[in-house]
Amino acid sequence: MIALSLAEIAAVVGGQTHDIPDPSVQVTGPVVRDSREAVPGSLFVAFAGERVDGHDFAAAVVEAGAVAVLASRPVGVPAIVVEDVQSALGALARHVVTRLGATLVALTGSAGKTSTKDLIAQVLRTKAPTVFTPGSLNNEIGLPLTALSATEETRFLVLEMGARGIGHIRYLTELTPPKVGVVLNVGSAHIGEFGGREQIAQAKGELVESLPAAEEGGTAILNADDPLVRAMASRTKAKVILFGESAEADVRAENVRLTDTGQPSFRLHTPSGASDVTMRLYGEHHVSNALAAAAVAHELGMSATEIATALSGAGSLSRWRMEVTERPDGVTVVNDAYNANPESMRAALRALVAMGKGRRTWAVLGKMAELGDEALAEHDAVGRLAVRLNVSKLVAVGGREASWLQLGAYNEGSWGEESVHVSDAQAAIDLLRSELRPGDVVLVKASRSVGLEGVAQALLQTGAEGEVAGR
Ligand SMILES: Nc1ncnc2c1ncn2[C@@H]1O[C@H](COP(=O)(O)OP(=O)(O)OP(=O)(O)O)[C@@H](O)[C@H]1O
Ligand SMILES: [Mg+2]
């Protein structure tokens, strides 16, 4: 964090200082919520959770060198005491980002936020020091913590924003007001909680509503291929830049194809020129993510060649997203078990087929959560797509939704041994261990709650260490 004295912090968050002998002492280190991350100079943020109460670790973090604790009650060591720790953290983040010289880029969407945020960061950091959301910490706590990790040197601050309802994104934009806002897509993730696609669009569009006007440098970067995102142009005063494959997009991809290894390659067009990209990431869904990243980088002054070079070199920074590992016996394991929604299921199946040309392909799939009324139809459609794409074997893992997947495949013409339904991850592991042959390609994918990464990990243990490709 930029150095701030305890007195300044207390004033910013409206807190009382307790047990602080010298309020001019500065916080110079990171702001942390995990006591194990406290280092000399840190500020420790104590949240009182249901299972763990951060306040219990106050003495230990000060012992580890933390300067003080941001707390909701006195803790016997230096503390700034506030009524509500979360709002105090937000107020501190807001104060700090307004003092930074960094350009704030925020992005949201139903699918691909983390993947795209990692791409944006890997492109921008070839130009200037960049701080970005680690992993998927995109909520009201992760976002301010990330913002507070920026320093005076930071030129670009790239923030993932997640939402589970109306008003969530607006709240996040109030903490860290972005200058550049990106909306990727409106899909079906969390559709059950939101109540429908229109509501999701309403919620995601809050990002572009928050942007400064075009004259003040505000830029909204919108997916031209997604009608609900495209329509958000009318909700912003910012300049609008469109990305996508459609002809009207300012930042476009032409000649999109998947290589034999399942990696997208295309010609990138930006208003300042064109250049070829071949990605290290797997799956055609990354084309859209790459175009969003290219639009941000173009807007922040990078040439098409600089962007294409950075995109071609970008790896996967976050785990279990199309993570491809070769086993010594020639079995390829594609671990995409981080999450699943209908869009990413389709993209992953297409990538599996591209990389499995001439080989046996296995799709080990589990439920896609939170689809509300669309759950049956969407699982059925994924099962059918697996057959249409000619995936060799479908293993549907889990309860009701898995049976819908398998039934979809069965009704599309896959029967007998081509598709099976197993009750849990262990049954899938047992089946695969006995059936896999050298040269097979296995995709493992489901919603986070299913925990199918255990299947991918078990398969990799069977085959001893392999090299992790594309990371
Ligand atoms: N543009 C895209 N369209 C559809 N699916 C995508 C896209 N980009 C990534 N995915 C897939 O969606 C899943 C989640 O990806 P990622 O973690 O990048 O998304 P996210 O929006 O950050 O998710 P979360 O809401 O969990 O934070 C992965 O399986 C990934 O392969
Ligand atoms: Mg994410």
Coordinates of C-alpha atoms and ligand atoms in Angstrom, one line a residue:
M1 CA 0.0 0.0 0.0
I2 CA 1.1 3.6 -0.4
A3 CA 2.4 4.7 3.0
L4 CA -0.2 6.2 5.3
S5 CA 0.0 7.0 9.0
L6 CA -2.4 5.4 11.4
A7 CA -3.8 8.8 12.2
E8 CA -4.6 9.4 8.5
I9 CA -6.1 5.9 8.2
A10 CA -8.3 6.5 11.3
A11 CA -9.5 9.8 9.8
V12 CA -10.3 8.2 6.4
V13 CA -12.3 5.4 7.9
G14 CA -13.9 7.4 10.7
G15 CA -12.4 5.1 13.4
Q16 CA -11.1 5.4 17.0
T17 CA -7.5 4.6 17.7
H18 CA -6.9 2.2 20.6
D19 CA -3.6 1.2 22.2
I20 CA -1.7 3.2 19.6
P21 CA 1.2 5.0 21.4
D22 CA 2.3 6.9 18.2
P23 CA -0.4 7.6 15.6
S24 CA 2.2 9.0 13.2
V25 CA 3.6 5.5 12.6
Q26 CA 3.0 4.5 9.0
V27 CA 1.5 1.4 7.4
T28 CA 4.0 0.6 4.6
G29 CA 3.3 -3.0 3.9
P30 CA 0.3 -4.9 2.5
V31 CA -3.2 -4.7 3.9
V32 CA -4.1 -8.4 4.7
R33 CA -7.1 -10.2 6.0
D34 CA -5.3 -13.6 6.5
S35 CA -3.2 -13.4 9.6
R36 CA -0.6 -15.7 8.0
E37 CA 0.1 -13.0 5.4
A38 CA 1.0 -10.3 8.0
V39 CA 4.5 -9.0 7.5
P40 CA 6.3 -6.0 9.0
G41 CA 4.5 -2.8 8.1
S42 CA 1.1 -4.5 7.4
L43 CA -2.3 -3.5 8.4
F44 CA -4.4 -6.5 9.4
V45 CA -8.1 -6.4 8.8
A46 CA -10.1 -8.4 11.4
F47 CA -13.3 -9.8 10.1
A48 CA -15.6 -11.6 12.5
G49 CA -16.6 -14.6 10.5
E50 CA -19.0 -17.4 11.4
R51 CA -16.2 -20.0 12.0
V52 CA -13.1 -17.8 12.6
D53 CA -12.9 -14.4 14.3
G54 CA -10.0 -12.4 12.9
H55 CA -9.9 -10.5 16.2
D56 CA -8.5 -13.6 17.9
F57 CA -5.3 -13.2 15.7
A58 CA -4.6 -9.6 16.6
A59 CA -1.8 -10.3 19.0
A60 CA -0.2 -12.8 16.6
V61 CA -0.2 -10.4 13.6
V62 CA 1.4 -7.6 15.7
E63 CA 4.0 -10.1 16.8
A64 CA 4.6 -10.8 13.1
G65 CA 5.2 -7.1 12.5
A66 CA 1.8 -5.7 11.6
V67 CA 1.5 -2.1 12.6
A68 CA -2.1 -2.2 13.6
V69 CA -5.4 -4.0 13.3
L70 CA -8.5 -2.6 11.6
A71 CA -11.1 -4.0 14.0
S72 CA -14.7 -3.7 15.3
R73 CA -13.6 -3.8 19.0
P74 CA -10.4 -3.0 21.0
V75 CA -8.1 -6.0 20.9
G76 CA -5.3 -5.1 23.4
V77 CA -2.8 -4.3 20.6
P78 CA -2.7 -1.2 18.3
A79 CA -6.1 -1.0 16.6
I80 CA -8.3 1.4 14.6
V81 CA -11.7 0.5 15.8
V82 CA -14.7 1.1 13.5
E83 CA -18.4 0.1 13.5
D84 CA -18.2 -1.8 10.3
V85 CA -14.9 -3.3 9.1
Q86 CA -16.1 -3.9 5.5
S87 CA -17.2 -0.3 4.9
A88 CA -14.0 0.9 6.5
L89 CA -11.9 -1.2 4.2
G90 CA -13.9 0.1 1.3
A91 CA -13.4 3.7 2.4
L92 CA -9.7 3.2 2.7
A93 CA -9.5 1.6 -0.8
R94 CA -11.4 4.5 -2.3
H95 CA -9.1 7.0 -0.6
V96 CA -6.0 5.3 -1.8
V97 CA -7.1 4.8 -5.4
T98 CA -8.0 8.5 -5.8
R99 CA -4.4 9.3 -4.7
L100 CA -2.8 6.8 -7.0
G101 CA -1.6 7.8 -10.5
A102 CA -2.9 4.5 -11.9
T103 CA -5.5 4.0 -14.6
L104 CA -8.3 1.8 -13.2
V105 CA -9.7 -0.9 -15.5
A106 CA -12.6 -2.9 -14.3
L107 CA -14.3 -5.8 -15.9
T108 CA -17.4 -7.9 -15.4
G109 CA -19.5 -10.5 -17.3
S110 CA -21.1 -13.8 -16.7
A111 CA -18.1 -16.0 -17.8
G112 CA -14.5 -15.4 -18.5
K113 CA -13.8 -12.5 -16.0
T114 CA -10.8 -14.1 -14.4
S115 CA -9.4 -15.4 -17.7
T116 CA -9.8 -12.0 -19.3
K117 CA -8.5 -10.1 -16.3
D118 CA -5.3 -12.3 -16.5
L119 CA -5.0 -11.6 -20.2
I120 CA -5.4 -7.8 -19.8
A121 CA -2.8 -7.8 -17.0
Q122 CA -0.4 -9.8 -19.1
V123 CA -0.7 -7.4 -22.0
L124 CA -0.6 -4.2 -20.0
R125 CA 2.3 -5.2 -17.9
T126 CA 4.5 -5.4 -21.0
K127 CA 4.0 -1.6 -21.1
A128 CA 4.0 -0.5 -17.5
P129 CA 3.7 -1.7 -13.9
T130 CA 0.4 -3.4 -13.4
V131 CA -1.5 -4.7 -10.3
F132 CA -4.4 -7.0 -10.8
T133 CA -6.9 -9.1 -8.9
P134 CA -5.3 -12.3 -7.8
G135 CA -7.3 -15.4 -8.8
S136 CA -11.0 -14.5 -8.6
L137 CA -11.2 -12.2 -5.6
N138 CA -13.8 -10.1 -7.1
N139 CA -16.2 -9.2 -4.2
E140 CA -16.6 -6.4 -1.7
I141 CA -13.5 -7.7 0.3
G142 CA -11.2 -9.0 -2.4
L143 CA -11.6 -5.9 -4.6
P144 CA -10.5 -3.3 -2.0
L145 CA -7.7 -5.5 -0.8
T146 CA -6.4 -5.7 -4.4
A147 CA -6.7 -2.0 -4.9
L148 CA -4.8 -1.4 -1.7
S149 CA -1.9 -3.6 -3.0
A150 CA -1.1 -1.0 -5.6
T151 CA 1.8 1.3 -5.0
E152 CA 3.1 4.7 -6.3
E153 CA 4.8 2.8 -9.2
T154 CA 1.5 1.2 -10.3
R155 CA 0.4 2.5 -13.7
F156 CA -2.5 0.1 -14.4
L157 CA -4.9 -1.4 -11.8
V158 CA -7.0 -4.2 -13.3
L159 CA -10.0 -5.2 -11.2
E160 CA -12.4 -8.1 -11.7
M161 CA -15.9 -7.3 -10.4
G162 CA -18.4 -10.0 -9.6
A163 CA -22.1 -9.7 -9.0
R164 CA -24.8 -11.9 -7.6
G165 CA -27.5 -9.3 -7.7
I166 CA -28.6 -5.8 -8.7
G167 CA -26.5 -3.1 -7.0
H168 CA -23.4 -5.2 -6.4
I169 CA -21.4 -3.8 -9.3
R170 CA -22.5 -0.3 -8.5
Y171 CA -21.2 -0.8 -4.9
L172 CA -17.8 -2.0 -6.2
T173 CA -17.5 0.9 -8.7
E174 CA -18.1 3.3 -5.8
L175 CA -15.1 1.8 -3.9
T176 CA -12.8 1.8 -6.9
P177 CA -14.2 4.1 -9.7
P178 CA -12.9 2.7 -13.0
K179 CA -11.9 4.8 -16.0
V180 CA -12.2 1.9 -18.4
G181 CA -15.0 -0.6 -17.9
V182 CA -15.3 -3.9 -19.8
V183 CA -18.4 -6.0 -20.1
L184 CA -17.7 -9.5 -21.5
N185 CA -21.0 -11.2 -21.9
V186 CA -24.4 -11.9 -20.3
G187 CA -24.8 -15.6 -20.0
S188 CA -26.6 -17.9 -17.7
A189 CA -24.2 -18.0 -14.7
H190 CA -26.2 -17.4 -11.5
I191 CA -29.3 -17.0 -13.5
G192 CA -31.3 -18.7 -10.8
E193 CA -30.3 -16.1 -8.2
F194 CA -30.7 -13.1 -10.6
G195 CA -34.1 -14.2 -12.0
G196 CA -33.3 -13.9 -15.7
R197 CA -31.0 -12.6 -18.4
E198 CA -32.5 -9.1 -18.4
Q199 CA -31.7 -8.8 -14.7
I200 CA -28.2 -10.0 -15.3
A201 CA -27.7 -7.4 -18.0
Q202 CA -29.2 -4.8 -15.7
A203 CA -26.6 -5.7 -13.0
K204 CA -23.6 -6.0 -15.3
G205 CA -24.4 -2.7 -17.0
E206 CA -24.0 -0.8 -13.7
L207 CA -20.3 -0.9 -14.6
V208 CA -20.6 1.3 -17.7
E209 CA -23.2 3.6 -15.9
S210 CA -20.4 4.4 -13.4
L211 CA -17.8 5.5 -16.0
P212 CA -16.8 9.1 -16.5
A213 CA -18.0 10.9 -19.6
A214 CA -16.0 10.5 -22.8
E215 CA -14.6 14.1 -22.4
E216 CA -13.1 13.0 -19.0
G217 CA -11.5 9.9 -20.5
G218 CA -14.2 7.3 -19.7
T219 CA -14.2 4.3 -22.0
A220 CA -16.8 1.5 -22.1
I221 CA -15.5 -1.7 -23.8
L222 CA -18.4 -3.8 -24.9
N223 CA -18.9 -7.1 -26.7
A224 CA -20.4 -6.4 -30.1
D225 CA -21.4 -10.1 -30.5
D226 CA -23.6 -10.2 -27.4
P227 CA -26.8 -8.2 -28.0
L228 CA -27.5 -7.6 -24.3
V229 CA -23.9 -6.2 -23.8
R230 CA -24.0 -4.2 -27.1
A231 CA -27.2 -2.5 -25.9
M232 CA -25.4 -1.2 -22.8
A233 CA -23.9 1.5 -25.1
S234 CA -27.0 3.5 -24.3
R235 CA -26.4 3.4 -20.6
T236 CA -23.1 5.2 -20.5
K237 CA -21.7 8.7 -21.1
A238 CA -18.3 7.1 -21.8
K239 CA -16.8 6.6 -25.2
V240 CA -17.8 3.2 -26.5
I241 CA -15.4 0.7 -28.1
L242 CA -16.8 -2.5 -29.4
F243 CA -14.9 -5.8 -29.7
G244 CA -16.0 -9.1 -31.3
E245 CA -16.1 -10.9 -34.5
S246 CA -18.9 -8.8 -36.0
A247 CA -18.0 -6.3 -38.7
E248 CA -19.0 -3.3 -36.7
A249 CA -16.5 -4.1 -33.9
D250 CA -13.6 -1.6 -33.5
V251 CA -11.4 -4.4 -32.3
R252 CA -12.0 -7.6 -34.3
A253 CA -10.7 -11.1 -35.0
E254 CA -10.5 -12.5 -38.5
N255 CA -9.7 -16.0 -39.7
V256 CA -10.4 -17.5 -36.3
R257 CA -9.4 -21.1 -36.1
L258 CA -8.3 -23.6 -33.5
T259 CA -4.9 -25.2 -34.1
D260 CA -4.5 -29.0 -33.8
T261 CA -3.7 -28.5 -30.2
G262 CA -6.9 -26.6 -29.5
Q263 CA -5.3 -23.2 -29.3
P264 CA -7.0 -20.3 -31.0
S265 CA -5.2 -18.4 -33.7
F266 CA -6.6 -15.3 -35.5
R267 CA -5.7 -12.0 -37.1
L268 CA -6.2 -9.1 -34.7
H269 CA -7.5 -5.8 -36.1
T270 CA -7.4 -2.7 -34.0
P271 CA -8.0 0.9 -35.2
S272 CA -4.2 1.3 -35.2
G273 CA -3.3 -1.8 -37.3
A274 CA -3.4 -5.6 -37.6
S275 CA -1.3 -8.4 -36.4
D276 CA -1.4 -12.2 -36.0
V277 CA -2.1 -14.0 -32.7
T278 CA -1.7 -17.6 -31.8
M279 CA -2.6 -18.2 -28.2
R280 CA -1.1 -20.5 -25.6
L281 CA -4.5 -20.8 -23.9
Y282 CA -7.0 -23.5 -25.0
G283 CA -10.5 -23.1 -26.4
E284 CA -12.1 -20.7 -28.8
H285 CA -13.9 -18.8 -26.0
H286 CA -10.5 -17.2 -25.4
V287 CA -10.8 -15.3 -28.7
S288 CA -13.5 -13.1 -27.2
N289 CA -11.5 -12.7 -24.0
A290 CA -8.4 -11.8 -26.0
L291 CA -10.3 -9.2 -28.1
A292 CA -11.6 -7.6 -24.9
A293 CA -8.0 -7.4 -23.6
A294 CA -6.8 -6.0 -26.9
A295 CA -9.5 -3.3 -26.8
V296 CA -8.3 -2.2 -23.4
A297 CA -4.7 -2.2 -24.4
H298 CA -5.5 -0.3 -27.6
E299 CA -7.3 2.3 -25.6
L300 CA -4.4 2.6 -23.3
G301 CA -2.0 3.3 -26.1
M302 CA -0.6 0.0 -27.3
S303 CA -0.1 -0.9 -31.0
A304 CA -1.7 -4.0 -32.6
T305 CA 1.8 -5.6 -32.9
E306 CA 2.6 -5.0 -29.2
I307 CA -0.8 -6.4 -28.2
A308 CA -0.6 -9.5 -30.5
T309 CA 2.9 -10.3 -29.2
A310 CA 1.7 -10.1 -25.6
L311 CA -1.5 -12.1 -26.2
S312 CA 0.5 -14.8 -28.0
G313 CA 2.8 -15.1 -25.0
A314 CA 0.1 -15.0 -22.3
G315 CA -0.3 -18.2 -20.2
S316 CA -2.9 -19.3 -17.7
L317 CA -2.4 -17.6 -14.4
S318 CA -5.3 -19.0 -12.5
R319 CA -5.7 -22.8 -11.9
W320 CA -8.1 -25.4 -13.2
R321 CA -9.1 -23.4 -16.3
M322 CA -8.4 -25.5 -19.3
E323 CA -5.1 -26.6 -17.7
V324 CA -3.6 -29.1 -20.1
T325 CA -1.1 -31.7 -18.8
E326 CA 0.6 -34.5 -20.7
R327 CA 1.0 -37.8 -18.9
P328 CA 4.2 -39.7 -19.6
D329 CA 2.1 -42.4 -21.1
G330 CA 0.7 -40.0 -23.7
V331 CA -2.7 -39.4 -22.0
T332 CA -3.6 -35.7 -22.1
V333 CA -5.6 -34.4 -19.2
V334 CA -7.5 -31.1 -19.6
N335 CA -8.6 -29.8 -16.2
D336 CA -11.3 -27.2 -16.6
A337 CA -13.0 -28.1 -13.3
Y338 CA -12.8 -24.6 -11.9
N339 CA -16.4 -23.9 -13.1
A340 CA -18.9 -24.6 -15.8
N341 CA -21.8 -22.9 -17.5
P342 CA -23.4 -23.7 -20.8
E343 CA -21.2 -21.4 -22.8
S344 CA -18.0 -22.7 -21.4
M345 CA -19.1 -26.3 -21.6
R346 CA -19.6 -25.8 -25.4
A347 CA -16.2 -24.1 -25.8
A348 CA -14.4 -26.8 -23.8
L349 CA -16.0 -29.6 -25.8
R350 CA -15.0 -27.9 -29.0
A351 CA -11.4 -27.5 -27.7
L352 CA -11.4 -31.2 -26.6
V353 CA -12.4 -32.3 -30.1
A354 CA -9.8 -30.0 -31.8
M355 CA -7.0 -31.2 -29.6
G356 CA -8.1 -34.8 -29.8
K357 CA -8.1 -35.2 -33.6
G358 CA -7.3 -38.8 -34.5
R359 CA -7.3 -39.7 -30.8
R360 CA -10.0 -41.0 -28.4
T361 CA -11.7 -38.1 -26.5
W362 CA -13.4 -38.3 -23.1
A363 CA -15.7 -35.7 -21.7
V364 CA -16.0 -36.2 -18.0
L365 CA -18.7 -33.7 -17.1
G366 CA -20.8 -32.8 -14.1
K367 CA -23.6 -30.5 -13.2
M368 CA -23.7 -26.8 -14.2
A369 CA -25.1 -25.1 -11.1
E370 CA -27.6 -22.2 -10.7
L371 CA -29.4 -22.5 -14.0
G372 CA -32.9 -22.2 -12.5
D373 CA -35.6 -23.3 -14.9
E374 CA -33.2 -23.8 -17.7
A375 CA -31.2 -26.5 -16.0
L376 CA -32.8 -29.5 -17.7
A377 CA -32.7 -28.0 -21.2
E378 CA -29.1 -26.9 -20.8
H379 CA -27.8 -30.2 -19.5
D380 CA -29.7 -32.0 -22.2
A381 CA -28.2 -29.7 -24.9
V382 CA -24.6 -30.3 -23.6
G383 CA -25.1 -34.0 -23.7
R384 CA -26.4 -33.7 -27.3
L385 CA -23.5 -31.5 -28.3
A386 CA -21.0 -34.0 -27.1
V387 CA -22.5 -36.6 -29.5
R388 CA -22.7 -34.1 -32.4
L389 CA -19.1 -33.2 -32.0
N390 CA -18.2 -36.9 -32.0
V391 CA -16.7 -37.0 -28.6
S392 CA -15.7 -40.6 -28.1
K393 CA -16.9 -41.1 -24.6
L394 CA -19.1 -39.1 -22.2
V395 CA -18.9 -39.8 -18.5
A396 CA -21.6 -37.9 -16.7
V397 CA -20.8 -37.6 -13.0
G398 CA -23.2 -37.0 -10.1
G399 CA -26.9 -36.8 -9.5
R400 CA -29.9 -35.6 -11.4
E401 CA -28.2 -33.1 -13.7
A402 CA -25.6 -35.7 -14.7
S403 CA -28.5 -38.0 -15.7
W404 CA -29.9 -35.2 -17.9
L405 CA -26.5 -34.9 -19.6
Q406 CA -26.4 -38.6 -20.3
L407 CA -30.0 -38.7 -21.4
G408 CA -29.3 -35.8 -23.8
A409 CA -26.4 -37.8 -25.3
Y410 CA -28.5 -41.0 -25.4
N411 CA -31.4 -39.3 -27.2
E412 CA -29.0 -37.7 -29.7
G413 CA -27.9 -41.2 -30.7
S414 CA -25.3 -42.2 -28.3
W415 CA -26.1 -45.4 -26.5
G416 CA -24.5 -48.4 -24.9
E417 CA -20.9 -47.7 -24.0
E418 CA -20.5 -44.3 -25.5
S419 CA -22.1 -42.5 -22.6
V420 CA -22.2 -43.6 -19.0
H421 CA -23.6 -42.1 -15.9
V422 CA -21.6 -42.6 -12.6
S423 CA -22.7 -41.5 -9.2
D424 CA -19.6 -39.7 -8.0
A425 CA -16.0 -38.6 -8.6
Q426 CA -14.6 -41.8 -7.2
A427 CA -16.6 -43.9 -9.5
A428 CA -15.4 -41.8 -12.4
I429 CA -11.8 -42.2 -11.3
D430 CA -12.2 -46.0 -11.1
L431 CA -13.8 -46.1 -14.5
L432 CA -11.1 -44.0 -16.1
R433 CA -8.2 -45.8 -14.5
S434 CA -9.3 -49.0 -16.0
E435 CA -10.4 -47.7 -19.4
L436 CA -7.9 -45.0 -20.4
R437 CA -5.4 -45.9 -23.1
P438 CA -2.2 -44.1 -24.1
G439 CA -3.0 -41.3 -26.5
D440 CA -6.5 -40.5 -25.0
V441 CA -7.5 -37.0 -24.3
V442 CA -9.7 -36.4 -21.2
L443 CA -11.6 -33.2 -20.4
V444 CA -12.8 -32.8 -16.8
K445 CA -15.4 -30.1 -16.3
A446 CA -18.3 -29.1 -14.0
S447 CA -19.4 -26.4 -11.6
R448 CA -17.1 -25.6 -8.8
S449 CA -19.3 -27.2 -6.2
V450 CA -19.0 -30.6 -7.8
G451 CA -15.2 -30.7 -7.1
L452 CA -14.3 -32.6 -10.3
E453 CA -10.7 -31.2 -10.1
G454 CA -10.1 -34.3 -7.8
V455 CA -10.7 -36.5 -10.8
A456 CA -8.1 -34.6 -12.9
Q457 CA -5.7 -34.7 -10.0
A458 CA -6.2 -38.4 -9.5
L459 CA -5.6 -39.1 -13.2
L460 CA -2.4 -37.2 -13.1
Q461 CA -1.2 -39.1 -10.0
T462 CA -1.8 -42.3 -11.8
G463 CA 0.5 -41.2 -14.6
A464 CA 3.2 -39.8 -12.4
E465 CA 4.5 -36.3 -13.1
G466 CA 3.7 -34.7 -16.4
E467 CA 4.6 -31.4 -17.8
V468 CA 2.0 -28.7 -17.4
A469 CA 1.6 -27.1 -20.8
G470 CA 0.2 -23.7 -21.5
R471 CA 0.7 -22.3 -18.1
Ligands
LIG1 N1 -15.7 -15.9 -23.0 C1 -16.0 -17.0 -22.3 N2 -17.3 -17.6 -22.6 C2 -17.7 -18.7 -22.0 N3 -16.9 -19.4 -21.1 C3 -15.7 -18.9 -20.8 C4 -15.2 -17.7 -21.4 N4 -14.0 -17.4 -20.8 C5 -13.7 -18.4 -19.9 N5 -14.8 -19.3 -19.9 C6 -14.9 -20.5 -19.1 O1 -15.7 -20.2 -18.0 C7 -15.2 -20.8 -16.8 C8 -14.9 -19.7 -15.8 O2 -13.8 -18.9 -16.3 P1 -13.3 -17.7 -15.5 O3 -12.9 -18.1 -14.2 O4 -12.4 -16.9 -16.3 O5 -14.7 -16.9 -15.4 P2 -15.2 -15.9 -14.2 O6 -16.2 -15.0 -14.9 O7 -14.1 -15.2 -13.6 O8 -15.9 -16.9 -13.2 P3 -16.4 -16.5 -11.6 O9 -17.7 -16.0 -11.8 O10 -16.3 -17.9 -11.0 O11 -15.4 -15.6 -11.1 C9 -14.0 -21.6 -17.2 O12 -14.4 -22.9 -17.4 C10 -13.6 -21.0 -18.5 O13 -13.0 -21.9 -19.4
MG2 MG -13.5 -15.1 -11.6

